[in-house]
Tab-separated table of N, CA, C and O in Angstrom:
chain	number	residue	atom	x	y	z
Y	277	MET	N	-0.381	-13.430	-13.593
Y	277	MET	CA	-0.695	-12.429	-14.318
Y	277	MET	C	-1.669	-12.699	-15.562
Y	277	MET	O	-1.196	-12.189	-16.059
Y	278	ASP	N	-1.296	-14.253	-15.829
Y	278	ASP	CA	-2.230	-14.738	-16.779
Y	278	ASP	C	-1.145	-14.775	-18.148
Y	278	ASP	O	-1.892	-14.663	-19.047
Y	279	GLY	N	-0.129	-14.816	-17.789
Y	279	GLY	CA	0.870	-14.369	-19.131
Y	279	GLY	C	0.544	-13.228	-19.737
Y	279	GLY	O	1.162	-12.959	-20.813
Y	280	LYS	N	-0.108	-12.338	-19.160
Y	280	LYS	CA	0.197	-10.961	-19.706
Y	280	LYS	C	1.158	-10.620	-19.486
Y	280	LYS	O	1.641	-10.064	-18.468
Y	281	ILE	N	1.769	-9.188	-20.487
Y	281	ILE	CA	2.728	-8.728	-19.788
Y	281	ILE	C	2.560	-7.295	-19.597
Y	281	ILE	O	1.749	-6.684	-20.878
Y	282	VAL	N	2.756	-6.556	-18.637
Y	282	VAL	CA	2.437	-5.278	-18.276
Y	282	VAL	C	3.654	-4.609	-18.121
Y	282	VAL	O	4.517	-5.135	-17.023
Y	283	PRO	N	3.526	-3.833	-19.117
Y	283	PRO	CA	5.267	-2.864	-18.549
Y	283	PRO	C	5.234	-2.055	-17.560
Y	283	PRO	O	4.342	-1.550	-17.192
Y	284	ILE	N	6.549	-2.098	-17.063
Y	284	ILE	CA	6.674	-1.782	-15.530
Y	284	ILE	C	7.702	-0.319	-15.799
Y	284	ILE	O	8.716	-1.164	-16.497
Y	285	ILE	N	8.048	0.692	-15.312
Y	285	ILE	CA	8.580	1.635	-15.534
Y	285	ILE	C	8.938	2.482	-13.984
Y	285	ILE	O	7.720	2.850	-13.295
Y	286	PHE	N	9.636	2.154	-13.252
Y	286	PHE	CA	9.967	2.712	-11.797
Y	286	PHE	C	10.522	3.763	-12.299
Y	286	PHE	O	11.437	4.624	-12.871
Y	287	VAL	N	10.378	4.944	-11.396
Y	287	VAL	CA	10.971	6.230	-11.107
Y	287	VAL	C	11.232	6.461	-10.001
Y	287	VAL	O	9.841	6.511	-8.913
Y	288	ALA	N	12.332	6.635	-10.005
Y	288	ALA	CA	12.805	6.449	-7.975
Y	288	ALA	C	13.482	7.883	-7.875
Y	288	ALA	O	14.827	8.190	-8.708
Y	289	HIS	N	13.337	8.022	-6.476
Y	289	HIS	CA	14.354	9.098	-6.290
Y	289	HIS	C	15.554	8.733	-5.301
Y	289	HIS	O	14.828	8.564	-3.977
Y	290	SER	N	16.709	9.250	-5.248
Y	290	SER	CA	17.842	9.342	-4.315
Y	290	SER	C	17.408	7.790	-3.950
Y	290	SER	O	17.567	7.127	-4.399
Y	291	LEU	N	17.361	7.235	-2.363
Y	291	LEU	CA	17.442	6.176	-1.650
Y	291	LEU	C	16.434	4.985	-2.408
Y	291	LEU	O	16.867	4.050	-2.453
Y	292	GLY	N	15.359	5.687	-2.947
Y	292	GLY	CA	14.260	4.646	-3.735
Y	292	GLY	C	14.702	4.085	-4.518
Y	292	GLY	O	14.921	3.277	-4.910
Y	293	GLY	N	16.438	4.562	-5.839
Y	293	GLY	CA	16.949	4.213	-6.759
Y	293	GLY	C	17.622	3.050	-6.385
Y	293	GLY	O	17.573	2.250	-6.966
Y	294	LEU	N	18.383	2.866	-4.925
Y	294	LEU	CA	18.920	2.169	-4.724
Y	294	LEU	C	18.227	0.926	-4.426
Y	294	LEU	O	18.506	-0.649	-4.476
Y	295	LEU	N	16.725	1.193	-3.450
Y	295	LEU	CA	16.008	0.054	-3.646
Y	295	LEU	C	15.473	-0.642	-4.652
Y	295	LEU	O	15.756	-1.689	-4.574
Y	296	VAL	N	15.348	0.318	-5.595
Y	296	VAL	CA	14.894	-0.943	-7.125
Y	296	VAL	C	15.803	-1.237	-7.678
Y	296	VAL	O	15.695	-2.212	-7.963
Y	297	LYS	N	17.369	-0.356	-7.702
Y	297	LYS	CA	18.017	-1.576	-8.018
Y	297	LYS	C	18.536	-3.054	-7.092
Y	297	LYS	O	18.600	-4.058	-7.705
Y	298	GLN	N	18.135	-2.803	-6.123
Y	298	GLN	CA	18.725	-4.281	-4.718
Y	298	GLN	C	17.617	-5.056	-5.192
Y	298	GLN	O	17.661	-5.974	-5.070
Y	299	ALA	N	16.359	-4.567	-5.779
Y	299	ALA	CA	15.358	-5.626	-5.768
Y	299	ALA	C	15.271	-5.997	-7.333
Y	299	ALA	O	14.774	-7.428	-7.067
Y	300	LEU	N	15.616	-5.368	-8.089
Y	300	LEU	CA	15.966	-5.862	-9.317
Y	300	LEU	C	17.226	-6.985	-9.348
Y	300	LEU	O	17.012	-8.201	-10.298
Y	301	VAL	N	18.204	-6.908	-8.505
Y	301	VAL	CA	19.344	-7.871	-8.125
Y	301	VAL	C	18.774	-9.056	-7.700
Y	301	VAL	O	19.296	-10.173	-8.041
Y	302	ALA	N	18.141	-8.913	-6.412
Y	302	ALA	CA	17.108	-9.773	-5.681
Y	302	ALA	C	16.628	-10.783	-6.481
Y	302	ALA	O	16.533	-11.945	-6.535
Y	303	ALA	N	15.939	-10.298	-7.532
Y	303	ALA	CA	14.900	-10.773	-8.975
Y	303	ALA	C	15.264	-11.515	-9.842
Y	303	ALA	O	14.710	-12.227	-9.619
Y	304	LYS	N	16.928	-11.060	-9.815
Y	304	LYS	CA	17.484	-11.878	-10.883
Y	304	LYS	C	17.799	-13.093	-10.282
Y	304	LYS	O	18.478	-14.413	-10.776
Y	305	ASN	N	17.993	-13.478	-8.787
Y	305	ASN	CA	18.753	-14.101	-8.490
Y	305	ASN	C	16.966	-15.544	-7.874
Y	305	ASN	O	17.760	-16.188	-6.921
Y	306	ASP	N	16.145	-15.098	-8.202
Y	306	ASP	CA	15.000	-15.463	-7.336
Y	306	ASP	C	13.699	-15.789	-8.309
Y	306	ASP	O	13.665	-14.600	-8.825
Y	307	ASP	N	13.861	-16.788	-8.831
Y	307	ASP	CA	12.575	-17.229	-9.827
Y	307	ASP	C	11.118	-16.709	-9.209
Y	307	ASP	O	10.262	-16.855	-10.468
Y	308	SER	N	10.859	-16.723	-8.148
Y	308	SER	CA	9.504	-16.409	-8.133
Y	308	SER	C	9.324	-14.568	-8.544
Y	308	SER	O	8.082	-14.523	-8.104
Y	309	PHE	N	10.239	-14.074	-8.691
Y	309	PHE	CA	10.260	-12.421	-9.123
Y	309	PHE	C	10.569	-12.542	-10.284
Y	309	PHE	O	10.942	-11.534	-10.964
Y	310	ALA	N	10.292	-14.154	-11.253
Y	310	ALA	CA	10.680	-13.686	-12.856
Y	310	ALA	C	9.850	-12.828	-13.459
Y	310	ALA	O	10.033	-11.741	-14.700
Y	311	ASP	N	8.529	-12.815	-13.468
Y	311	ASP	CA	7.397	-11.359	-14.022
Y	311	ASP	C	7.966	-10.377	-13.794
Y	311	ASP	O	7.574	-9.400	-14.328
Y	312	LEU	N	8.316	-10.016	-12.383
Y	312	LEU	CA	8.868	-8.672	-12.088
Y	312	LEU	C	9.831	-8.506	-13.190
Y	312	LEU	O	9.910	-7.101	-13.300
Y	313	ARG	N	11.175	-9.095	-13.399
Y	313	ARG	CA	12.324	-8.291	-14.302
Y	313	ARG	C	11.778	-8.596	-15.848
Y	313	ARG	O	11.881	-8.036	-16.217
Y	314	LYS	N	11.157	-9.897	-16.141
Y	314	LYS	CA	10.292	-9.562	-17.548
Y	314	LYS	C	9.563	-8.378	-17.939
Y	314	LYS	O	9.691	-7.846	-18.822
Y	315	ASN	N	8.878	-7.914	-16.827
Y	315	ASN	CA	8.147	-7.299	-17.931
Y	315	ASN	C	8.123	-5.820	-16.733
Y	315	ASN	O	7.665	-4.659	-17.456
Y	316	THR	N	9.687	-5.097	-16.484
Y	316	THR	CA	10.339	-4.163	-16.072
Y	316	THR	C	10.655	-3.542	-17.486
Y	316	THR	O	11.852	-4.377	-17.849
Y	317	TYR	N	10.405	-2.602	-17.802
Y	317	TYR	CA	10.462	-1.848	-18.914
Y	317	TYR	C	12.043	-1.396	-19.017
Y	317	TYR	O	12.819	-0.881	-19.664
Y	318	GLY	N	11.353	-0.029	-18.240
Y	318	GLY	CA	12.623	1.021	-17.911
Y	318	GLY	C	12.638	1.706	-16.487
Y	318	GLY	O	11.936	1.317	-15.571
Y	319	LEU	N	13.842	2.484	-16.273
Y	319	LEU	CA	14.291	2.656	-14.747
Y	319	LEU	C	14.777	4.578	-15.267
Y	319	LEU	O	15.086	4.500	-15.783
Y	320	VAL	N	13.687	5.128	-14.269
Y	320	VAL	CA	14.033	6.899	-14.333
Y	320	VAL	C	14.595	7.185	-13.036
Y	320	VAL	O	13.813	6.660	-11.911
Y	321	PHE	N	15.876	7.279	-12.551
Y	321	PHE	CA	16.491	7.740	-11.255
Y	321	PHE	C	16.777	8.966	-11.021
Y	321	PHE	O	17.275	9.992	-12.375
Y	322	PHE	N	16.242	9.645	-10.261
Y	322	PHE	CA	16.418	11.182	-10.267
Y	322	PHE	C	17.598	11.086	-8.622
Y	322	PHE	O	16.837	10.716	-7.790
Y	323	ALA	N	18.532	12.075	-8.965
Y	323	ALA	CA	19.579	12.155	-7.983
Y	323	ALA	C	19.882	10.787	-6.897
Y	323	ALA	O	19.804	10.650	-5.868
Y	324	VAL	N	20.026	9.713	-7.790
Y	324	VAL	CA	20.677	8.494	-7.031
Y	324	VAL	C	21.895	8.681	-6.989
Y	324	VAL	O	22.470	8.564	-7.826
Y	325	PRO	N	22.851	7.882	-5.698
Y	325	PRO	CA	23.857	8.385	-5.465
Y	325	PRO	C	24.171	6.669	-5.896
Y	325	PRO	O	24.202	5.872	-4.837
Y	326	HIS	N	24.613	6.428	-7.256
Y	326	HIS	CA	24.884	5.337	-7.786
Y	326	HIS	C	26.257	4.844	-7.155
Y	326	HIS	O	26.713	3.669	-6.856
Y	327	GLN	N	27.536	5.587	-6.857
Y	327	GLN	CA	28.598	5.300	-6.147
Y	327	GLN	C	28.805	5.833	-4.897
Y	327	GLN	O	29.982	5.848	-4.485
Y	328	GLY	N	27.503	5.764	-3.863
Y	328	GLY	CA	27.137	6.001	-2.636
Y	328	GLY	C	27.491	8.084	-2.808
Y	328	GLY	O	27.535	8.490	-3.432
Y	329	GLY	N	26.972	8.147	-1.409
Y	329	GLY	CA	26.787	9.580	-1.302
Y	329	GLY	C	27.347	10.501	-0.560
Y	329	GLY	O	27.753	10.176	0.593
Y	330	HIS	N	27.506	11.634	-0.769
Y	330	HIS	CA	28.375	12.552	0.323
Y	330	HIS	C	27.095	12.873	1.210
Y	330	HIS	O	27.737	13.106	2.542
Y	331	GLY	N	25.725	12.800	0.934
Y	331	GLY	CA	24.721	12.653	2.136
Y	331	GLY	C	25.143	12.064	3.180
Y	331	GLY	O	24.468	12.430	3.893
Y	332	ALA	N	25.522	11.001	3.108
Y	332	ALA	CA	25.533	10.005	3.805
Y	332	ALA	C	26.688	10.258	5.273
Y	332	ALA	O	26.546	9.731	6.628
Y	333	SER	N	27.385	11.109	5.044
Y	333	SER	CA	28.379	12.462	6.106
Y	333	SER	C	27.744	12.648	6.950
Y	333	SER	O	28.213	13.016	8.107
Y	334	LEU	N	26.623	13.114	6.649
Y	334	LEU	CA	25.577	13.624	7.652
Y	334	LEU	C	24.776	12.383	8.586
Y	334	LEU	O	24.926	13.420	9.381
Y	335	GLY	N	24.884	11.691	7.761
Y	335	GLY	CA	23.935	10.535	8.902
Y	335	GLY	C	25.216	10.142	9.872
Y	335	GLY	O	24.951	9.898	10.759
Y	336	LYS	N	26.366	10.002	9.352
Y	336	LYS	CA	27.623	9.857	9.994
Y	336	LYS	C	27.989	10.684	11.174
Y	336	LYS	O	27.776	10.418	12.676
Y	337	ILE	N	27.655	12.098	10.857
Y	337	ILE	CA	27.570	13.198	11.927
Y	337	ILE	C	26.423	13.004	13.205
Y	337	ILE	O	26.766	12.850	14.543
Y	338	ALA	N	25.397	12.354	12.728
Y	338	ALA	CA	23.843	12.461	13.535
Y	338	ALA	C	24.390	11.106	14.586
Y	338	ALA	O	24.137	11.013	15.561
Y	339	LYS	N	25.316	9.901	13.741
Y	339	LYS	CA	25.406	9.184	14.411
Y	339	LYS	C	26.649	8.823	15.880
Y	339	LYS	O	26.261	8.542	16.957
Y	340	ASN	N	27.337	10.068	15.464
Y	340	ASN	CA	28.216	10.538	16.005
Y	340	ASN	C	27.861	11.008	17.458
Y	340	ASN	O	28.170	10.765	18.444
Y	341	ILE	N	27.235	11.748	17.322
Y	341	ILE	CA	26.316	12.413	18.188
Y	341	ILE	C	25.409	11.858	19.151
Y	341	ILE	O	25.783	11.657	20.228
Y	342	VAL	N	25.134	10.837	18.537
Y	342	VAL	CA	24.014	9.346	19.235
Y	342	VAL	C	24.540	9.424	20.017
Y	342	VAL	O	24.464	8.951	21.282
Y	343	THR	N	25.877	8.621	19.611
Y	343	THR	CA	27.093	7.524	19.902
Y	343	THR	C	27.878	8.483	21.403
Y	343	THR	O	27.818	7.895	22.396
Y	344	THR	N	28.207	9.583	21.298
Y	344	THR	CA	28.717	10.318	22.304
Y	344	THR	C	27.433	10.766	23.628
Y	344	THR	O	27.752	10.467	24.752
Y	345	LEU	N	26.227	10.642	23.280
Y	345	LEU	CA	25.333	10.721	24.312
Y	345	LEU	C	24.591	9.575	24.536
Y	345	LEU	O	24.679	9.320	25.794
Y	346	ASN	N	24.191	8.776	23.886
Y	346	ASN	CA	23.965	7.465	24.687
Y	346	ASN	C	24.983	6.656	24.630
Y	346	ASN	O	24.966	5.295	25.215
Y	347	GLY	N	26.286	6.517	24.470
Y	347	GLY	CA	27.595	5.422	24.685
Y	347	GLY	C	27.601	4.563	23.387
Y	347	GLY	O	28.762	3.700	23.158
Y	348	SER	N	26.425	4.442	22.745
Y	348	SER	CA	26.500	3.290	21.701
Y	348	SER	C	25.360	3.597	20.690
Y	348	SER	O	24.404	4.242	20.582
Y	349	SER	N	25.808	3.296	19.270
Y	349	SER	CA	24.892	3.378	18.065
Y	349	SER	C	25.488	2.595	17.103
Y	349	SER	O	26.715	2.578	16.668
Y	350	ARG	N	24.582	2.261	16.381
Y	350	ARG	CA	24.819	1.189	15.056
Y	350	ARG	C	24.021	1.540	13.945
Y	350	ARG	O	22.703	1.875	14.302
Y	351	ASN	N	24.595	1.891	13.092
Y	351	ASN	CA	23.855	2.142	11.951
Y	351	ASN	C	24.305	1.799	10.778
Y	351	ASN	O	24.786	2.207	9.959
Y	352	ASP	N	24.166	0.686	10.046
Y	352	ASP	CA	24.823	-0.166	8.951
Y	352	ASP	C	24.468	0.427	7.690
Y	352	ASP	O	24.803	0.303	6.327
Y	353	LEU	N	23.005	1.052	8.076
Y	353	LEU	CA	22.418	1.591	6.774
Y	353	LEU	C	23.510	3.013	6.079
Y	353	LEU	O	23.726	3.147	4.915
Y	354	ILE	N	23.721	3.903	7.153
Y	354	ILE	CA	24.449	5.121	6.631
Y	354	ILE	C	25.710	4.248	6.226
Y	354	ILE	O	26.231	4.941	5.160
Y	355	ASP	N	26.208	3.387	7.227
Y	355	ASP	CA	27.684	3.025	6.309
Y	355	ASP	C	27.850	2.638	4.759
Y	355	ASP	O	28.621	2.393	4.117
Y	356	SER	N	26.635	1.794	4.898
Y	356	SER	CA	26.284	0.925	3.518
Y	356	SER	C	26.259	2.219	2.334
Y	356	SER	O	26.938	2.098	0.708
Y	357	LEU	N	25.742	3.284	2.403
Y	357	LEU	CA	25.479	4.474	1.814
Y	357	LEU	C	26.517	5.193	1.371
Y	357	LEU	O	26.866	6.319	0.118
Y	358	CYS	N	27.683	4.943	1.880
Y	358	CYS	CA	28.868	5.856	1.677
Y	358	CYS	C	29.329	5.394	0.566
Y	358	CYS	O	29.139	4.254	-0.113
Y	359	ALA	N	30.262	6.416	-0.078
Y	359	ALA	CA	31.177	5.953	-1.339
Y	359	ALA	C	32.040	4.715	-1.090
Y	359	ALA	O	32.817	5.197	-0.244
Y	360	ASN	N	32.173	4.318	-2.184
Y	360	ASN	CA	33.229	2.819	-1.763
Y	360	ASN	C	32.729	1.947	-0.568
Y	360	ASN	O	33.640	1.407	-0.414
Y	361	SER	N	31.463	1.687	-0.327
Y	361	SER	CA	31.534	0.966	0.491
Y	361	SER	C	31.063	-0.651	-0.056
Y	361	SER	O	30.936	-0.475	-1.038
Y	362	PHE	N	31.274	-1.585	0.765
Y	362	PHE	CA	31.192	-2.785	0.308
Y	362	PHE	C	29.782	-2.909	-0.176
Y	362	PHE	O	29.815	-3.219	-1.443
Y	363	PHE	N	29.175	-2.434	0.594
Y	363	PHE	CA	27.088	-2.446	-0.374
Y	363	PHE	C	27.264	-1.754	-1.572
Y	363	PHE	O	27.000	-2.558	-2.341
Y	364	GLN	N	27.679	-0.380	-1.781
Y	364	GLN	CA	27.788	0.234	-3.197
Y	364	GLN	C	28.474	-0.250	-4.208
Y	364	GLN	O	28.081	-0.754	-5.363
Y	365	GLU	N	29.485	-1.042	-3.685
Y	365	GLU	CA	30.499	-1.587	-4.294
Y	365	GLU	C	29.785	-3.110	-5.161
Y	365	GLU	O	29.705	-3.412	-6.556
Y	366	ASN	N	29.194	-3.975	-4.309
Y	366	ASN	CA	28.439	-5.079	-4.505
Y	366	ASN	C	27.371	-5.255	-5.292
Y	366	ASN	O	26.852	-5.562	-6.462
Y	367	GLN	N	26.833	-3.748	-5.324
Y	367	GLN	CA	25.485	-3.868	-5.926
Y	367	GLN	C	25.809	-3.168	-7.300
Y	367	GLN	O	25.473	-3.597	-8.233
Y	368	ALA	N	26.857	-2.575	-7.017
Y	368	ALA	CA	27.360	-1.757	-8.688
Y	368	ALA	C	27.565	-2.847	-9.963
Y	368	ALA	O	27.097	-3.172	-10.729
Y	369	THR	N	28.476	-4.087	-9.030
Y	369	THR	CA	28.979	-5.089	-9.590
Y	369	THR	C	27.748	-6.109	-10.135
Y	369	THR	O	27.458	-6.190	-11.319
Y	370	PHE	N	26.757	-6.327	-9.483
Y	370	PHE	CA	25.797	-6.758	-9.854
Y	370	PHE	C	24.402	-6.306	-10.906
Y	370	PHE	O	24.016	-6.861	-11.466
Y	371	PHE	N	24.546	-5.211	-10.491
Y	371	PHE	CA	23.762	-4.617	-11.500
Y	371	PHE	C	23.784	-4.543	-12.633
Y	371	PHE	O	23.484	-4.302	-13.315
Y	372	ARG	N	25.370	-3.891	-12.784
Y	372	ARG	CA	26.255	-3.966	-14.059
Y	372	ARG	C	25.538	-4.810	-15.292
Y	372	ARG	O	25.315	-4.436	-16.049
Y	373	HIS	N	25.296	-6.047	-14.697
Y	373	HIS	CA	25.084	-7.114	-15.716
Y	373	HIS	C	23.845	-7.130	-16.074
Y	373	HIS	O	23.028	-7.870	-16.758
Y	374	GLN	N	22.785	-6.194	-15.569
Y	374	GLN	CA	21.299	-5.974	-15.860
Y	374	GLN	C	21.415	-4.948	-16.840
Y	374	GLN	O	20.363	-4.502	-17.231
Y	375	LEU	N	22.023	-3.821	-16.966
Y	375	LEU	CA	22.608	-2.620	-17.593
Y	375	LEU	C	21.674	-2.762	-18.584
Y	375	LEU	O	20.436	-1.820	-19.301
Y	376	GLU	N	21.877	-3.670	-19.656
Y	376	GLU	CA	20.818	-3.925	-21.185
Y	376	GLU	C	19.720	-4.339	-21.283
Y	376	GLU	O	18.913	-4.432	-22.163
Y	377	ASP	N	19.350	-4.911	-19.759
Y	377	ASP	CA	17.738	-5.618	-19.845
Y	377	ASP	C	16.908	-4.268	-19.686
Y	377	ASP	O	15.584	-4.761	-20.029
Y	378	TYR	N	17.275	-3.211	-19.573
Y	378	TYR	CA	16.372	-1.600	-19.464
Y	378	TYR	C	16.547	-0.853	-19.494
Y	378	TYR	O	17.836	-0.351	-20.572
Y	379	GLN	N	15.349	0.053	-20.438
Y	379	GLN	CA	15.788	1.400	-20.777
Y	379	GLN	C	16.143	2.272	-19.682
Y	379	GLN	O	14.975	2.038	-18.597
Y	380	ILE	N	17.410	3.009	-19.276
Y	380	ILE	CA	17.357	3.420	-18.006
Y	380	ILE	C	17.619	5.231	-18.605
Y	380	ILE	O	18.543	5.657	-19.070
Y	381	VAL	N	17.342	6.271	-17.609
Y	381	VAL	CA	17.099	7.584	-17.481
Y	381	VAL	C	17.726	7.881	-16.004
Y	381	VAL	O	17.339	7.321	-15.644
Y	382	SER	N	18.919	8.198	-15.825
Y	382	SER	CA	19.631	8.626	-14.663
Y	382	SER	C	19.635	10.440	-15.159
Y	382	SER	O	20.512	10.926	-15.536
Y	383	ILE	N	19.045	11.210	-14.048
Y	383	ILE	CA	19.086	12.611	-13.896
Y	383	ILE	C	19.939	13.161	-12.511
Y	383	ILE	O	19.274	12.461	-11.432
Y	384	CYS	N	20.414	13.822	-12.716
Y	384	CYS	CA	21.300	14.445	-11.364
Y	384	CYS	C	21.579	16.326	-11.653
Y	384	CYS	O	21.445	16.392	-12.544
Y	385	GLU	N	21.979	16.808	-10.683
Y	385	GLU	CA	22.050	18.375	-11.044
Y	385	GLU	C	24.181	18.049	-11.198
Y	385	GLU	O	24.297	17.165	-10.596
Y	386	THR	N	24.254	19.187	-11.958
Y	386	THR	CA	25.430	19.391	-12.043
Y	386	THR	C	25.945	20.535	-11.447
Y	386	THR	O	27.253	21.192	-11.896
Y	387	LYS	N	24.889	21.454	-11.587
Y	387	LYS	CA	25.715	22.884	-11.141
Y	387	LYS	C	25.174	23.349	-9.883
Y	387	LYS	O	24.111	22.908	-9.361
Y	388	PRO	N	25.805	24.388	-9.268
Y	388	PRO	CA	25.367	24.926	-7.796
Y	388	PRO	C	23.989	25.455	-8.133
Y	388	PRO	O	23.687	26.389	-9.267
Y	389	THR	N	22.917	25.671	-6.979
Y	389	THR	CA	22.225	26.235	-6.744
Y	389	THR	C	22.128	27.326	-6.147
Y	389	THR	O	22.518	27.095	-5.116
Y	390	LYS	N	21.245	28.344	-6.343
Y	390	LYS	CA	21.424	29.407	-5.300
Y	390	LYS	C	20.309	29.011	-4.748
Y	390	LYS	O	19.222	29.721	-4.908
Y	391	ILE	N	20.498	29.286	-3.040
Y	391	ILE	CA	19.232	29.509	-1.888
Y	391	ILE	C	19.120	30.519	-1.289
Y	391	ILE	O	19.962	30.793	-1.491
Y	392	LYS	N	18.075	30.967	-1.303
Y	392	LYS	CA	17.762	32.308	-0.654
Y	392	LYS	C	18.232	32.290	0.736
Y	392	LYS	O	17.926	31.314	1.321
Y	393	HIS	N	19.040	33.256	1.061
Y	393	HIS	CA	19.304	33.557	2.495
Y	393	HIS	C	20.763	32.707	3.045
Y	393	HIS	O	20.950	32.460	3.989
Y	394	LEU	N	20.848	31.467	1.671
Y	394	LEU	CA	21.850	30.528	2.349
Y	394	LEU	C	22.945	30.539	1.144
Y	394	LEU	O	24.467	29.732	1.312
Y	395	GLY	N	23.233	31.009	0.187
Y	395	GLY	CA	24.185	31.242	-0.838
Y	395	GLY	C	23.931	30.213	-1.650
Y	395	GLY	O	22.875	29.597	-2.182
Y	396	TRP	N	24.840	29.558	-2.139
Y	396	TRP	CA	25.350	28.707	-2.971
Y	396	TRP	C	25.209	27.302	-2.361
Y	396	TRP	O	26.195	27.086	-1.433
Y	397	ALA	N	24.605	26.166	-3.208
Y	397	ALA	CA	24.687	24.878	-2.444
Y	397	ALA	C	25.051	23.980	-3.873
Y	397	ALA	O	24.783	24.364	-5.255
Y	398	THR	N	25.791	23.191	-3.725
Y	398	THR	CA	26.643	22.264	-4.400
Y	398	THR	C	25.896	21.124	-4.937
Y	398	THR	O	25.444	20.599	-4.125
Y	399	ALA	N	25.841	20.690	-6.034
Y	399	ALA	CA	25.483	19.487	-6.049
Y	399	ALA	C	26.080	18.148	-5.528
Y	399	ALA	O	26.963	18.112	-4.983
Y	400	MET	N	25.675	17.169	-5.565
Y	400	MET	CA	26.096	15.968	-4.928
Y	400	MET	C	27.405	16.175	-5.757
Y	400	MET	O	28.532	15.261	-5.305
């Protein structure tokens, strides 16, 4: 990059936010990504399940169906996205030490939304 600072602002939705956080955690531990960390100015998160998500339970239902039909199914990703999973707790611990390094905006729904023909849907 020729020593030139190019500010980066990551805008991420849902699992993309977890991916960005994990990339920054990994970059902190690997000097070959020092420019990425140094140039990252801000993070904008939309509906990112920072403490795990209830949506992962839908994945577990699908996993159980596949296991019933197929006899086996392994999905560590679904397990890691659940609230209080080792991955979630580990990522939160390591990313917490980087909070001061970036400007962060996190946006999520907090009120139910009326969906035509389905009634009320609640936020995570």
